[in-house]
Amino acid sequence: MKRIKIGLMLILMLMTFMLVGCKEEADDTEVNDSLTNDELQNSDIEEKVVERWKPELKSPDISSDSLYVTKVNNLNDDFIFGMDVSSVLSLENGGVKYYDFDGKETDLFQVLALNGVNYIRVRVWNDPFDANGNGYGGGNCDINTAVEIGKRATKAGQKLLVDFHYSDFWADPAKQMVPKAWQGMVIDDKVEALYQYTKESLQKLKDANVDVGMVQVGNESNGMLCGEKIWMNIYKLMDAGSRAIREVYPGALVAVHFANPEKVTNYADYAKKLNYYSLDYDVFASSYYPYWHGTLENLAAVLNDVTDKYGKKVMVAETSYAYTPLDTDFYGNTISDSGAIVKNYPMTVQGQANCLRDVVNTVVNDMKAGIGVFYWEGAWISAGGSTYEENAAKWEKYGSGWAASYAKGYDPKDAGQYYGGCACDNQTFFDQYGKPLESLKVFGLMKKGNVVEVKPDAIADTLLEFDLNGDIYLPDTVNAVMTDNSKREVAVTWQKIDKNVMKSSGPKKYDVLGEAGGMTAHAYVNMVEFNFLKNHSFEEGENNWVAVANKKMDELYCEDKKTDSLTGTKHYHFWSGASDTVDFTLEQEVENLPAGKYKYTISIMGGDTGEQEIYSYVKINDEIVLTKNLKITSYGEWDTQVIEGFEYNGTDKIAVGIYVKCKGAGNGAWGKIDDALLNSMK
Ligand code: CA
């Protein structure tokens, strides 16, 4: 019933939408012609546009019977729910289509607006084309692309954030390359060029009646911008951009944008420098990718510090989270962990929504002057081909991959080597066919919250290791992340396993499937010959072992040298130059060993020895009860000996070790000890 009702409601809503939409087409010219630039500046267009699209766009009526959304308190209507969709035109040119929740093909901006996205962000590169006019990719986003995107956003009632990279291609903390046309300019000329470029670019947007609400002077400009690395020059460039923005769009906010809030002193340093030079700006913006950029608490703290000291507004200019670990376009993704649960959220549609909700909640409730959150490239889906080759052809032709081969000349080190498709198509709000994911509704549902039945959303893998001679037991419950992002243990039913077969088949790994809360659970069972010794291969140094030299030896220690180790990189090393001074024991006391039958194994190699007495031993209550002789001969010749089949009662004090006594020959006896094993036997 509920589903039908919702369906009807959506259809009604869409019909209204379509009717209004048609009317709007007809009115378009009239509205634009009848408004002067000054009137537009005074955001008349915003009101007029919103009026044309209301009431759906202003108060989206969104409902979901499956997406759980925890309410964000104190969320005002003017909060920015932004999305960067810079790649959209390249995707559409290559045939990509977007759909609404009824499966009807629709304009991307409209479906975003209907679901509560009220701001669009677009990156702008000066000249992302080679000498033959081939695009560098990443949406080939020059100012003309931004104008087209801006027009469509404005038509859908959304404001535009213009993100000037001041480069011909991607600018980020690792690179801030100067545009080709500005290469070799002295700073004052570059400042003038940047000022003119910003002014002309914004004028193009203004001439197209685009509702620009905010402009960024630089993208993730962590101590670098447009090829400049000293702050006085960075300031001069940002100042030129800021002046141009104030002139063309006096109502727009001027934003600076940085990344890596987890480096906790950086933002204070950047803000202090901008304040020192008196940069005229309004918003201090940060990227926040949860898997790289520290905690939300830290993000709020470093941005609040900027607000406290300099009175700036703050926001998250980029964030995103994966709804699936899978790739959809045959080009590997930056985030693709195969585990079901990563960091704080599962890589699920619900996990993506919960992650964004928590970022918004932090900006609204934990930041003193938080104005909004922009989701990064929420519509950058697969180019649409069914093979790598088909997609690669589209990436090259339309620029819908992160970089095309044509970017080689400008960016030989990065794009020139790794050019290809989209590395974030698993972090979008649309599936690979352009159908919206339920998580898209989170924008519209945050204000009221959406409390639905809480269910398991992801089941954590259960990792188990059992001794071949011990018991095998699978747990009754598994850890689950619920749709409300709480963690719970839920009951699990495992498939039937044959314990006898598992115990008699030697060391082996098993993937046991189960059912928990309607989802598939995995128990990865590793059947091993369990070693009851700790640090058995000396990889943790001397931990758990006690070496006692009976004479003064030259060298007796754990050595880190892979070529001299039996396994791993470390082993226990001994050497003494004097002819008869190698005389020591190396021993480990075994705690909590269950009663049973055991075997003890150890290996040694060495050389340059005369007479030798070497044996491994088992000690019960400080008395050696069993020994086995070993020999050292020459480099690389490991001698491995086993003390087989001794009974242990479970209560006595027990230790195992090796005794080594050698006379030297030539430069003195030396040797290496490695891989001590204490295994149970049937
Ligand atoms: Ca991909």
XYZ file of C-alpha atoms and ligand atoms in Angstrom:
683
model
C 0.000 0.000 0.000
C 2.594 2.420 1.097
C 4.632 1.778 -2.000
C 1.678 2.459 -4.286
C 0.883 5.658 -2.487
C 4.411 6.890 -2.841
C 4.431 5.968 -6.488
C 1.254 7.937 -7.118
C 2.564 10.881 -5.225
C 5.735 10.924 -7.277
C 3.794 10.708 -10.501
C 1.617 13.636 -9.460
C 4.651 15.576 -8.436
C 6.359 14.853 -11.718
C 3.322 15.838 -13.726
C 3.304 19.196 -12.014
C 6.998 19.388 -12.621
C 6.617 18.648 -16.317
C 3.845 21.175 -16.747
C 5.824 23.842 -15.005
C 8.846 22.749 -16.985
C 7.113 23.329 -20.325
C 5.937 26.722 -19.266
C 9.407 27.575 -18.139
C 10.848 26.775 -21.573
C 8.519 29.276 -23.151
C 9.273 31.917 -20.540
C 13.007 31.549 -20.715
C 13.827 34.233 -23.268
C 11.340 36.641 -21.848
C 12.746 36.367 -18.370
C 16.293 36.784 -19.538
C 15.520 39.736 -21.788
C 13.466 41.514 -19.231
C 16.137 41.555 -16.595
C 19.161 43.809 -16.548
C 22.432 42.517 -15.203
C 22.002 44.563 -12.049
C 18.632 43.053 -11.403
C 20.083 39.607 -11.930
C 22.839 40.429 -9.528
C 20.311 41.197 -6.888
C 19.316 37.575 -7.143
C 15.991 38.360 -8.782
C 16.641 35.501 -11.098
C 16.919 33.147 -8.209
C 13.534 34.126 -6.928
C 12.003 34.048 -10.371
C 13.503 30.687 -11.181
C 12.501 29.208 -7.860
C 9.050 30.640 -8.311
C 8.758 28.911 -11.656
C 9.724 25.585 -10.199
C 8.043 25.735 -6.862
C 6.865 24.199 -4.716
C 8.716 20.983 -5.487
C 12.177 22.472 -5.692
C 11.957 24.671 -2.676
C 10.572 22.035 -0.330
C 11.217 18.727 -1.971
C 8.637 16.211 -0.865
C 10.767 13.132 -0.626
C 9.989 9.854 1.039
C 11.663 6.500 1.338
C 10.521 3.301 2.984
C 14.014 1.807 3.064
C 16.604 4.555 3.587
C 17.230 5.280 7.261
C 18.122 8.904 7.886
C 18.952 10.294 11.306
C 17.558 13.794 11.604
C 20.007 16.698 11.496
C 18.836 19.242 14.040
C 19.012 22.984 13.426
C 19.132 22.557 9.661
C 18.005 25.808 8.013
C 16.547 26.229 4.551
C 19.564 28.221 3.402
C 22.018 25.439 4.169
C 23.993 24.539 1.051
C 23.414 21.030 -0.227
C 25.833 21.148 -3.106
C 27.049 18.727 -5.710
C 29.963 18.899 -8.088
C 28.875 17.519 -11.472
C 31.696 18.907 -13.616
C 31.985 15.804 -15.814
C 28.302 15.740 -16.831
C 28.543 17.265 -20.308
C 31.326 14.905 -21.380
C 29.301 11.966 -20.123
C 26.135 13.120 -21.873
C 28.017 13.787 -25.114
C 29.133 10.172 -24.976
C 25.564 8.941 -24.594
C 25.088 8.754 -20.814
C 21.527 9.367 -19.628
C 20.088 10.027 -16.177
C 16.754 8.858 -14.799
C 14.354 9.764 -12.026
C 13.036 7.370 -9.373
C 10.218 6.321 -11.696
C 12.712 5.183 -14.316
C 11.942 8.076 -16.615
C 14.819 9.767 -18.431
C 15.369 13.201 -16.963
C 17.683 16.169 -16.780
C 20.380 15.521 -14.176
C 19.981 18.953 -12.601
C 16.237 18.493 -12.255
C 16.482 15.138 -10.513
C 19.131 16.574 -8.204
C 17.026 19.643 -7.447
C 13.954 17.532 -6.801
C 15.930 15.592 -4.243
C 17.185 18.616 -2.356
C 20.466 19.532 -4.058
C 20.295 23.321 -4.134
C 23.806 24.234 -5.306
C 26.019 22.994 -8.160
C 29.806 23.169 -8.203
C 31.865 23.230 -11.378
C 35.647 23.219 -11.799
C 37.176 25.531 -14.359
C 40.484 24.992 -16.111
C 41.952 27.750 -18.226
C 42.686 25.722 -21.353
C 42.325 21.940 -20.991
C 43.087 21.236 -24.659
C 46.185 20.328 -26.659
C 47.410 22.240 -29.707
C 45.019 20.279 -31.942
C 42.018 21.037 -29.752
C 41.810 17.587 -28.156
C 40.508 17.706 -24.581
C 42.588 16.621 -21.601
C 39.581 14.801 -20.102
C 38.076 15.105 -16.631
C 35.079 16.741 -18.314
C 37.254 19.095 -20.436
C 36.038 21.762 -18.039
C 36.847 25.185 -19.387
C 34.725 28.285 -18.815
C 32.412 27.410 -21.729
C 31.617 24.085 -20.043
C 30.963 25.965 -16.813
C 28.553 28.314 -18.617
C 26.525 25.374 -19.974
C 26.453 23.671 -16.577
C 25.648 26.992 -14.919
C 22.716 27.638 -17.246
C 21.209 24.262 -16.496
C 21.733 24.685 -12.756
C 20.129 28.127 -12.826
C 17.208 26.729 -14.778
C 16.733 24.107 -12.072
C 16.769 26.786 -9.369
C 20.285 25.963 -8.168
C 23.090 28.383 -7.451
C 26.535 27.811 -8.907
C 29.904 27.568 -7.161
C 32.646 28.295 -9.686
C 35.860 26.474 -8.781
C 38.799 28.111 -10.549
C 41.821 25.811 -10.492
C 43.967 28.428 -12.284
C 45.641 25.610 -14.163
C 45.005 23.849 -17.467
C 44.231 20.597 -15.655
C 43.751 19.107 -12.176
C 45.073 21.205 -9.294
C 45.390 19.515 -5.893
C 47.855 19.390 -2.968
C 50.334 17.470 -5.149
C 50.284 19.760 -8.191
C 49.372 23.326 -9.054
C 50.658 23.685 -12.587
C 50.621 27.089 -14.252
C 48.419 27.381 -17.375
C 50.317 27.104 -20.667
C 49.560 30.693 -21.625
C 51.008 32.019 -18.353
C 54.193 29.971 -18.306
C 57.291 32.089 -17.779
C 55.370 35.169 -16.638
C 56.792 37.218 -13.773
C 54.426 37.350 -10.822
C 52.967 40.800 -11.530
C 52.099 39.804 -15.091
C 50.582 36.567 -13.867
C 48.496 38.477 -11.331
C 47.174 40.745 -14.051
C 46.483 37.783 -16.346
C 44.622 35.958 -13.565
C 42.583 39.060 -12.780
C 41.577 39.534 -16.426
C 40.881 35.839 -16.893
C 38.664 35.657 -13.803
C 36.813 38.791 -14.792
C 36.202 37.681 -18.378
C 35.191 34.193 -17.305
C 32.701 35.429 -14.733
C 31.358 37.926 -17.235
C 30.552 35.022 -19.578
C 28.560 33.397 -16.783
C 26.842 36.669 -16.027
C 25.997 37.273 -19.676
C 24.340 33.856 -19.653
C 22.328 34.835 -16.550
C 23.918 32.152 -14.440
C 23.123 32.470 -10.748
C 26.657 32.389 -9.340
C 26.535 32.303 -5.551
C 30.151 31.564 -4.744
C 33.548 31.506 -6.442
C 36.710 29.682 -5.375
C 40.093 31.270 -5.966
C 42.081 28.060 -6.287
C 41.419 24.396 -5.619
C 43.063 22.527 -2.733
C 45.801 25.151 -2.843
C 47.883 23.857 0.070
C 50.778 26.277 -0.071
C 50.876 26.256 -3.879
C 48.822 27.977 -6.544
C 49.254 28.407 -10.249
C 52.904 27.381 -10.128
C 53.719 29.742 -7.225
C 54.994 28.394 -3.936
C 55.582 31.420 -1.736
C 52.674 32.880 0.173
C 53.163 36.474 -0.880
C 52.680 35.388 -4.502
C 49.851 33.020 -3.646
C 48.164 35.907 -1.856
C 48.635 38.247 -4.826
C 46.987 35.722 -7.144
C 44.105 35.042 -4.762
C 43.657 38.773 -4.280
C 43.457 39.305 -8.062
C 40.775 36.624 -8.263
C 38.903 38.075 -5.309
C 38.884 41.581 -6.823
C 37.526 40.261 -10.113
C 34.755 38.371 -8.308
C 33.736 41.409 -6.258
C 33.486 43.444 -9.464
C 31.478 41.022 -11.569
C 29.396 39.272 -8.916
C 29.396 41.553 -5.851
C 26.765 39.379 -4.200
C 28.816 36.200 -4.478
C 30.905 34.691 -1.699
C 34.659 34.466 -2.235
C 36.073 31.151 -1.085
C 39.552 29.755 -0.531
C 39.878 25.983 -0.582
C 42.397 23.676 1.051
C 42.774 19.960 1.743
C 44.242 17.703 4.422
C 42.538 18.936 7.609
C 44.133 15.958 9.364
C 47.451 17.804 9.285
C 46.212 19.817 12.216
C 48.485 22.852 12.110
C 48.174 23.516 8.371
C 44.837 25.355 8.320
C 45.822 27.646 11.187
C 48.973 28.427 9.241
C 47.169 29.117 5.943
C 44.516 31.272 7.612
C 47.153 33.226 9.503
C 49.048 33.977 6.304
C 45.893 35.056 4.439
C 45.057 37.298 7.380
C 48.578 38.725 7.427
C 48.189 39.771 3.800
C 44.570 40.891 4.402
C 43.062 38.748 1.662
C 39.436 39.739 1.042
C 37.509 36.462 1.279
C 34.403 35.078 2.970
C 34.648 31.295 3.133
C 37.467 29.011 4.260
C 36.598 25.700 2.595
C 38.021 22.241 3.143
C 37.943 18.922 1.351
C 36.863 16.070 3.581
C 37.273 12.518 2.340
C 36.581 10.299 5.356
C 39.086 7.623 4.396
C 41.981 10.110 4.200
C 41.149 13.257 6.124
C 40.929 12.327 9.783
C 37.914 12.549 12.044
C 34.917 14.845 11.802
C 35.764 16.135 15.293
C 39.152 17.232 14.019
C 37.607 18.814 10.915
C 35.258 20.869 13.085
C 38.099 21.870 15.407
C 40.457 23.131 12.693
C 37.682 25.057 10.898
C 36.285 26.515 14.135
C 39.762 27.819 14.837
C 39.621 29.797 11.563
C 36.168 31.134 12.454
C 37.227 32.086 15.984
C 40.329 33.938 14.893
C 39.233 35.552 11.644
C 35.426 35.396 11.595
C 35.275 33.355 8.393
C 32.447 31.162 7.201
C 33.509 27.557 6.634
C 32.275 24.641 4.562
C 33.117 21.253 3.119
C 33.885 21.901 -0.560
C 34.358 18.227 -1.428
C 33.323 14.983 0.176
C 32.207 11.560 -1.040
C 31.836 7.943 -0.013
C 31.591 4.663 -1.880
C 28.234 2.917 -2.208
C 29.958 -0.219 -3.485
C 33.519 -1.528 -3.490
C 33.056 -2.556 -7.133
C 34.297 -0.788 -10.227
C 31.793 -0.187 -13.029
C 33.798 1.338 -15.887
C 36.859 -0.932 -16.288
C 39.182 1.656 -14.765
C 40.249 1.034 -11.147
C 38.833 3.197 -8.380
C 40.658 5.108 -5.667
C 38.530 3.463 -2.967
C 37.814 -0.197 -3.542
C 38.515 -2.139 -0.370
C 37.096 -5.617 -0.718
C 36.145 -5.877 2.958
C 32.478 -5.352 3.717
C 33.057 -2.703 6.349
C 35.582 0.049 5.899
C 36.315 2.812 8.355
C 33.092 3.953 9.969
C 30.655 3.045 7.217
C 30.003 0.046 5.039
C 30.421 0.570 1.301
C 26.689 0.377 0.713
C 23.989 2.755 -0.494
C 22.907 3.209 3.133
C 26.517 3.629 4.295
C 27.036 6.367 1.708
C 23.921 8.177 2.950
C 24.924 7.821 6.613
C 28.389 9.143 5.889
C 27.072 12.245 4.115
C 24.480 12.795 6.852
C 27.231 12.780 9.497
C 29.353 15.247 7.530
C 26.333 17.573 7.211
C 25.519 17.166 10.908
C 29.071 18.158 11.818
C 28.984 21.252 9.615
C 25.571 22.297 10.971
C 25.970 21.457 14.639
C 29.670 21.277 15.450
C 30.962 24.162 13.365
C 30.386 27.727 14.463
C 29.946 29.151 10.976
C 29.332 26.167 8.706
C 27.358 27.090 5.598
C 27.251 23.930 3.518
C 28.563 20.694 2.101
C 29.353 19.874 -1.522
C 29.399 16.253 -2.602
C 32.126 15.678 -5.161
C 31.184 14.324 -8.598
C 28.033 12.558 -7.463
C 27.032 11.806 -11.064
C 30.364 10.741 -12.585
C 29.196 7.301 -13.613
C 30.640 4.912 -16.188
C 30.943 6.298 -19.719
C 28.478 3.557 -20.626
C 30.455 1.106 -22.763
C 30.292 -2.621 -22.097
C 34.022 -3.222 -22.532
C 37.192 -1.409 -21.584
C 37.829 -0.607 -25.248
C 34.409 0.956 -25.742
C 34.843 3.126 -22.675
C 38.424 4.055 -23.529
C 37.226 5.336 -26.920
C 34.642 7.520 -25.144
C 37.145 8.820 -22.586
C 39.427 9.904 -25.420
C 36.725 11.372 -27.641
C 34.506 13.086 -25.066
C 36.820 13.620 -22.109
C 34.669 11.580 -19.748
C 37.568 9.777 -18.044
C 39.760 11.398 -15.414
C 42.375 12.102 -18.071
C 42.793 11.495 -21.793
C 46.076 10.687 -23.529
C 46.027 14.219 -24.943
C 46.990 15.538 -21.485
C 50.442 13.924 -21.871
C 52.136 17.042 -23.121
C 50.903 19.228 -20.268
C 51.034 16.694 -17.428
C 53.470 13.954 -18.506
C 54.181 12.546 -15.051
C 50.640 11.858 -13.865
C 47.993 12.061 -16.612
C 50.577 11.121 -19.234
C 51.167 7.785 -17.528
C 47.885 6.866 -15.882
C 45.241 8.424 -18.144
C 41.968 6.514 -18.381
C 38.453 6.346 -16.962
C 36.700 7.360 -13.811
C 38.285 6.436 -10.480
C 35.226 7.351 -8.418
C 32.274 5.788 -10.271
C 31.545 3.783 -7.098
C 30.972 7.020 -5.144
C 28.121 8.461 -7.187
C 24.406 8.787 -6.404
C 23.484 7.000 -9.633
C 24.189 3.451 -10.666
C 26.238 2.761 -13.778
C 23.113 3.041 -15.948
C 22.124 6.461 -14.587
C 19.358 5.274 -12.255
C 19.304 7.193 -8.977
C 20.329 5.341 -5.828
C 18.070 5.523 -2.790
C 20.876 7.431 -1.038
C 20.189 10.459 -3.267
C 17.148 11.078 -1.082
C 19.350 11.746 1.940
C 19.667 15.425 0.964
C 15.944 15.952 1.242
C 15.401 13.664 4.226
C 18.006 15.044 6.630
C 15.922 17.909 7.902
C 13.108 15.751 9.220
C 14.905 12.455 9.434
C 13.457 9.236 8.097
C 12.955 6.564 10.716
C 12.244 3.195 9.127
C 12.758 -0.328 10.402
C 16.412 -0.810 11.334
C 17.976 -3.764 9.548
C 21.452 -5.176 9.080
C 23.163 -3.326 6.234
C 26.515 -5.079 6.166
C 27.865 -8.179 7.860
C 31.464 -8.163 9.006
C 33.554 -11.110 7.882
C 34.380 -13.569 10.660
C 38.039 -14.597 10.653
C 38.834 -17.841 12.492
C 41.931 -19.932 12.944
C 41.868 -23.457 14.357
C 44.485 -26.038 15.156
C 44.143 -29.152 13.029
C 44.162 -31.129 16.275
C 41.831 -28.827 18.185
C 38.115 -28.120 18.140
C 36.335 -26.223 15.374
C 33.542 -23.989 16.550
C 31.669 -21.346 14.553
C 30.167 -18.416 16.480
C 26.399 -18.030 16.998
C 26.484 -14.356 16.073
C 28.288 -12.080 13.660
C 29.005 -8.376 13.814
C 26.681 -6.269 11.697
C 26.438 -2.608 10.823
C 22.778 -1.649 10.887
C 21.016 0.768 8.574
C 21.145 3.408 11.338
C 24.936 2.853 11.449
C 24.806 1.225 14.882
C 26.901 -1.889 15.381
C 25.164 -5.037 16.602
C 25.680 -8.731 16.925
C 23.097 -10.644 14.947
C 22.317 -14.352 14.978
C 23.834 -16.362 12.176
C 23.076 -19.743 10.653
C 26.133 -21.343 9.077
C 26.039 -23.886 6.311
C 26.799 -27.430 7.470
C 30.489 -28.201 7.738
C 32.238 -31.564 8.157
C 34.668 -30.976 10.994
C 36.372 -34.320 10.552
C 37.136 -33.638 6.915
C 38.463 -30.173 7.793
C 40.693 -31.601 10.504
C 42.053 -34.410 8.361
C 42.713 -32.351 5.215
C 45.838 -30.610 6.465
C 46.461 -26.846 6.605
C 43.833 -25.211 4.384
C 41.513 -22.182 4.164
C 37.717 -22.457 4.007
C 35.034 -19.869 3.172
C 32.005 -20.946 5.197
C 28.807 -19.197 4.135
C 26.050 -18.251 6.534
C 22.817 -16.308 6.724
C 22.425 -13.419 9.158
C 19.573 -10.930 9.170
C 18.695 -11.816 5.587
C 22.245 -11.245 4.392
C 25.145 -13.499 3.489
C 27.830 -13.917 6.124
C 31.314 -15.276 5.537
C 33.467 -17.140 8.041
C 36.971 -17.471 6.705
C 38.304 -20.501 8.556
C 42.024 -21.100 8.473
C 42.955 -24.623 9.536
C 46.546 -24.554 10.709
C 49.097 -26.547 12.524
C 48.824 -24.186 15.466
C 52.073 -22.983 16.926
C 51.936 -22.538 20.699
C 55.141 -20.479 20.734
C 55.016 -16.716 20.507
C 57.244 -14.757 18.152
C 58.311 -18.107 16.753
C 60.290 -16.632 13.849
C 61.836 -13.684 15.786
C 59.916 -11.181 13.622
C 59.092 -9.260 16.828
C 62.744 -9.148 17.853
C 63.689 -10.729 21.151
C 60.152 -10.696 22.574
C 59.233 -13.842 24.545
C 62.742 -15.302 24.262
C 65.519 -15.334 26.853
C 69.118 -15.764 25.738
C 71.752 -16.577 28.365
C 75.469 -16.549 27.447
C 77.498 -18.860 29.654
C 80.724 -17.202 28.497
C 81.391 -13.684 27.243
C 80.349 -13.833 23.589
C 81.025 -11.182 20.938
C 77.581 -11.248 19.316
C 74.271 -12.702 20.497
C 71.118 -10.926 19.343
C 68.139 -10.902 17.017
C 69.254 -9.853 13.545
C 67.159 -8.298 10.758
C 68.563 -9.833 7.582
C 66.209 -11.631 5.229
C 68.902 -13.521 3.336
C 70.119 -15.151 6.553
C 66.602 -16.020 7.836
C 64.762 -19.283 7.279
C 61.420 -17.422 7.032
C 60.546 -13.742 7.457
C 63.322 -11.194 7.733
C 64.653 -11.853 11.243
C 66.406 -14.654 13.145
C 68.629 -15.105 16.210
C 72.303 -14.580 15.453
C 75.477 -15.626 17.308
C 79.211 -15.263 16.764
C 82.337 -15.220 18.835
C 85.897 -14.655 17.573
C 87.697 -16.387 20.414
C 88.061 -20.120 19.851
C 85.910 -21.513 22.677
C 83.456 -18.809 23.728
C 80.244 -19.786 21.920
C 78.196 -21.190 24.790
C 74.599 -20.093 25.319
C 70.950 -21.094 25.659
C 67.946 -19.537 23.937
C 64.678 -20.409 25.606
C 60.959 -19.625 25.717
C 58.667 -20.449 28.584
C 55.244 -21.574 27.300
C 52.238 -20.271 29.200
C 48.726 -21.710 29.310
C 49.570 -24.741 27.220
C 46.628 -27.151 27.256
C 47.281 -30.732 28.283
C 48.048 -32.969 25.323
C 50.649 -34.512 23.076
C 53.177 -32.184 21.405
C 56.191 -31.942 19.126
C 58.886 -29.282 19.223
C 60.881 -28.173 16.162
C 63.749 -25.689 15.705
C 66.249 -24.891 12.947
C 69.865 -23.747 12.926
C 72.596 -23.033 10.392
C 76.131 -21.714 10.724
C 79.795 -22.473 10.156
C 83.465 -22.006 10.953
C 83.125 -24.338 13.845
C 85.340 -26.992 15.361
C 83.973 -29.297 18.029
C 80.281 -28.604 18.672
C 77.542 -29.593 21.094
C 74.108 -28.363 19.976
C 70.755 -29.683 21.045
C 67.154 -28.580 21.310
C 65.395 -29.390 24.558
C 62.121 -29.542 26.452
C 62.208 -28.489 30.112
C 59.549 -29.488 32.630
C 59.692 -27.799 36.024
C 63.201 -26.467 35.191
C 64.561 -29.929 34.386
C 65.581 -30.839 30.836
C 63.599 -33.969 30.048
C 64.105 -34.385 26.292
C 66.835 -33.352 23.841
C 67.627 -33.710 20.172
C 71.036 -33.024 18.614
C 71.532 -30.490 15.804
C 74.565 -29.601 13.693
C 75.951 -26.546 11.949
C 77.930 -27.107 8.782
C 78.061 -24.255 6.270
C 76.182 -21.156 5.132
C 72.622 -21.850 3.980
C 72.561 -25.453 5.209
C 69.726 -25.396 7.743
C 69.425 -28.312 10.151
C 65.828 -28.815 11.332
C 65.145 -31.296 14.124
C 61.934 -32.346 15.837
C 61.411 -33.636 19.366
C 58.383 -35.825 18.681
C 55.439 -36.874 20.731
C 55.823 -35.853 24.346
C 52.887 -35.644 26.735
C 52.187 -32.530 28.762
C 49.834 -32.534 31.765
C 48.561 -28.956 31.467
C 49.832 -27.761 34.875
C 53.629 -28.166 35.092
C 55.997 -25.347 34.187
C 57.208 -25.942 30.621
C 59.868 -24.313 28.458
C 61.516 -25.171 25.149
C 64.891 -24.005 23.907
C 68.194 -24.698 22.231
C 71.664 -25.090 23.710
C 74.669 -24.173 21.545
C 78.313 -24.736 22.431
C 81.000 -24.537 19.723
C 84.707 -24.133 19.365
C 85.689 -21.748 16.606
C 87.734 -22.471 13.560
C 89.382 -19.560 11.767
C 87.335 -16.408 12.432
C 85.238 -18.060 15.129
C 81.990 -19.999 15.081
C 78.814 -18.257 13.961
C 75.240 -19.271 13.336
C 71.569 -18.424 12.922
C 68.556 -19.859 14.739
C 65.028 -19.562 13.335
C 61.469 -20.925 13.245
C 60.715 -22.610 16.555
C 57.445 -24.596 16.448
C 55.468 -26.215 19.220
C 52.578 -28.128 17.608
C 50.015 -30.462 19.040
C 49.749 -34.080 17.853
C 46.925 -36.519 17.783
Ca 36.296 3.124 -12.253
